[in-house]
Amino acid sequence: AYRDANREEIRAKDRARYEGNREEISTKARANARLSAAREEMRDVLMAMPQIEQMILSEGENHDQ
């Protein structure tokens, strides 16, 4: 009986560890997906910088006239 209880306790701990790991892995995956999307957005902004700068400069020239 003691051995069965011990085995059940070990099984419960393993199950808890497995569930915890699974949750942690999916949390990390979601965080990585958000990070990846943020990087992509940042890259798009950086790529657009010259056009944005050009628009600001040309707007400034229009106001000077």
PDB file of C-alpha atoms in Angstrom:
ATOM      1  CA  ALA A   1       0.000   0.000   0.000  1.00  0.00           C
ATOM      2  CA  TYR A   2       2.841   2.351   0.894  1.00  0.00           C
ATOM      3  CA  ARG A   3       4.584   1.628  -2.412  1.00  0.00           C
ATOM      4  CA  ASP A   4       1.353   2.301  -4.355  1.00  0.00           C
ATOM      5  CA  ALA A   5       0.843   5.615  -2.548  1.00  0.00           C
ATOM      6  CA  ASN A   6       4.455   6.558  -3.198  1.00  0.00           C
ATOM      7  CA  ARG A   7       4.140   5.652  -6.875  1.00  0.00           C
ATOM      8  CA  GLU A   8       0.935   7.726  -7.129  1.00  0.00           C
ATOM      9  CA  GLU A   9       2.654  10.700  -5.488  1.00  0.00           C
ATOM     10  CA  ILE A  10       5.568  10.468  -7.936  1.00  0.00           C
ATOM     11  CA  ARG A  11       3.122  10.202 -10.832  1.00  0.00           C
ATOM     12  CA  ALA A  12       1.261  13.305  -9.578  1.00  0.00           C
ATOM     13  CA  LYS A  13       4.527  15.256  -9.300  1.00  0.00           C
ATOM     14  CA  ASP A  14       5.551  14.197 -12.812  1.00  0.00           C
ATOM     15  CA  ARG A  15       2.158  15.216 -14.163  1.00  0.00           C
ATOM     16  CA  ALA A  16       2.396  18.623 -12.425  1.00  0.00           C
ATOM     17  CA  ARG A  17       5.914  19.124 -13.776  1.00  0.00           C
ATOM     18  CA  TYR A  18       4.762  18.154 -17.278  1.00  0.00           C
ATOM     19  CA  GLU A  19       1.775  20.535 -17.129  1.00  0.00           C
ATOM     20  CA  GLY A  20       3.985  23.324 -15.794  1.00  0.00           C
ATOM     21  CA  ASN A  21       6.565  22.792 -18.539  1.00  0.00           C
ATOM     22  CA  ARG A  22       3.866  22.730 -21.195  1.00  0.00           C
ATOM     23  CA  GLU A  23       2.418  25.991 -19.888  1.00  0.00           C
ATOM     24  CA  GLU A  24       5.866  27.587 -19.694  1.00  0.00           C
ATOM     25  CA  ILE A  25       6.679  26.483 -23.239  1.00  0.00           C
ATOM     26  CA  SER A  26       3.449  27.926 -24.644  1.00  0.00           C
ATOM     27  CA  THR A  27       4.000  31.168 -22.690  1.00  0.00           C
ATOM     28  CA  LYS A  28       7.510  31.427 -24.147  1.00  0.00           C
ATOM     29  CA  ALA A  29       6.162  30.698 -27.631  1.00  0.00           C
ATOM     30  CA  ARG A  30       3.587  33.499 -27.301  1.00  0.00           C
ATOM     31  CA  ALA A  31       6.254  35.894 -26.010  1.00  0.00           C
ATOM     32  CA  ASN A  32       8.548  34.996 -28.921  1.00  0.00           C
ATOM     33  CA  ALA A  33       5.726  35.546 -31.399  1.00  0.00           C
ATOM     34  CA  ARG A  34       5.033  39.000 -29.925  1.00  0.00           C
ATOM     35  CA  LEU A  35       8.740  39.826 -29.958  1.00  0.00           C
ATOM     36  CA  SER A  36       9.029  38.713 -33.552  1.00  0.00           C
ATOM     37  CA  ALA A  37       6.039  40.859 -34.557  1.00  0.00           C
ATOM     38  CA  ALA A  38       7.509  43.848 -32.707  1.00  0.00           C
ATOM     39  CA  ARG A  39      10.853  43.378 -34.479  1.00  0.00           C
ATOM     40  CA  GLU A  40       9.100  43.219 -37.830  1.00  0.00           C
ATOM     41  CA  GLU A  41       7.164  46.393 -37.029  1.00  0.00           C
ATOM     42  CA  MET A  42      10.369  48.135 -35.948  1.00  0.00           C
ATOM     43  CA  ARG A  43      12.089  47.055 -39.162  1.00  0.00           C
ATOM     44  CA  ASP A  44       9.183  48.450 -41.208  1.00  0.00           C
ATOM     45  CA  VAL A  45       9.439  51.772 -39.366  1.00  0.00           C
ATOM     46  CA  LEU A  46      13.200  51.930 -39.897  1.00  0.00           C
ATOM     47  CA  MET A  47      12.777  51.117 -43.586  1.00  0.00           C
ATOM     48  CA  ALA A  48      10.227  53.942 -43.881  1.00  0.00           C
ATOM     49  CA  MET A  49      12.485  56.479 -42.123  1.00  0.00           C
ATOM     50  CA  PRO A  50      13.969  58.014 -45.292  1.00  0.00           C
ATOM     51  CA  GLN A  51      10.474  58.571 -46.754  1.00  0.00           C
ATOM     52  CA  ILE A  52       9.226  60.026 -43.465  1.00  0.00           C
ATOM     53  CA  GLU A  53      12.261  62.307 -43.273  1.00  0.00           C
ATOM     54  CA  GLN A  54      11.679  63.403 -46.870  1.00  0.00           C
ATOM     55  CA  MET A  55       8.021  64.199 -46.110  1.00  0.00           C
ATOM     56  CA  ILE A  56       8.998  66.267 -43.054  1.00  0.00           C
ATOM     57  CA  LEU A  57      11.672  68.148 -44.998  1.00  0.00           C
ATOM     58  CA  SER A  58       9.377  68.888 -47.934  1.00  0.00           C
ATOM     59  CA  GLU A  59       6.637  70.022 -45.541  1.00  0.00           C
ATOM     60  CA  GLY A  60       9.133  72.379 -43.905  1.00  0.00           C
ATOM     61  CA  GLU A  61      10.089  73.797 -47.312  1.00  0.00           C
ATOM     62  CA  ASN A  62       6.413  74.394 -48.129  1.00  0.00           C
ATOM     63  CA  HIS A  63       5.955  76.388 -44.916  1.00  0.00           C
ATOM     64  CA  ASP A  64       9.061  78.489 -45.624  1.00  0.00           C
ATOM     65  CA  GLN A  65       7.682  79.787 -48.919  1.00  0.00           C
TER      66      GLN A  65
END
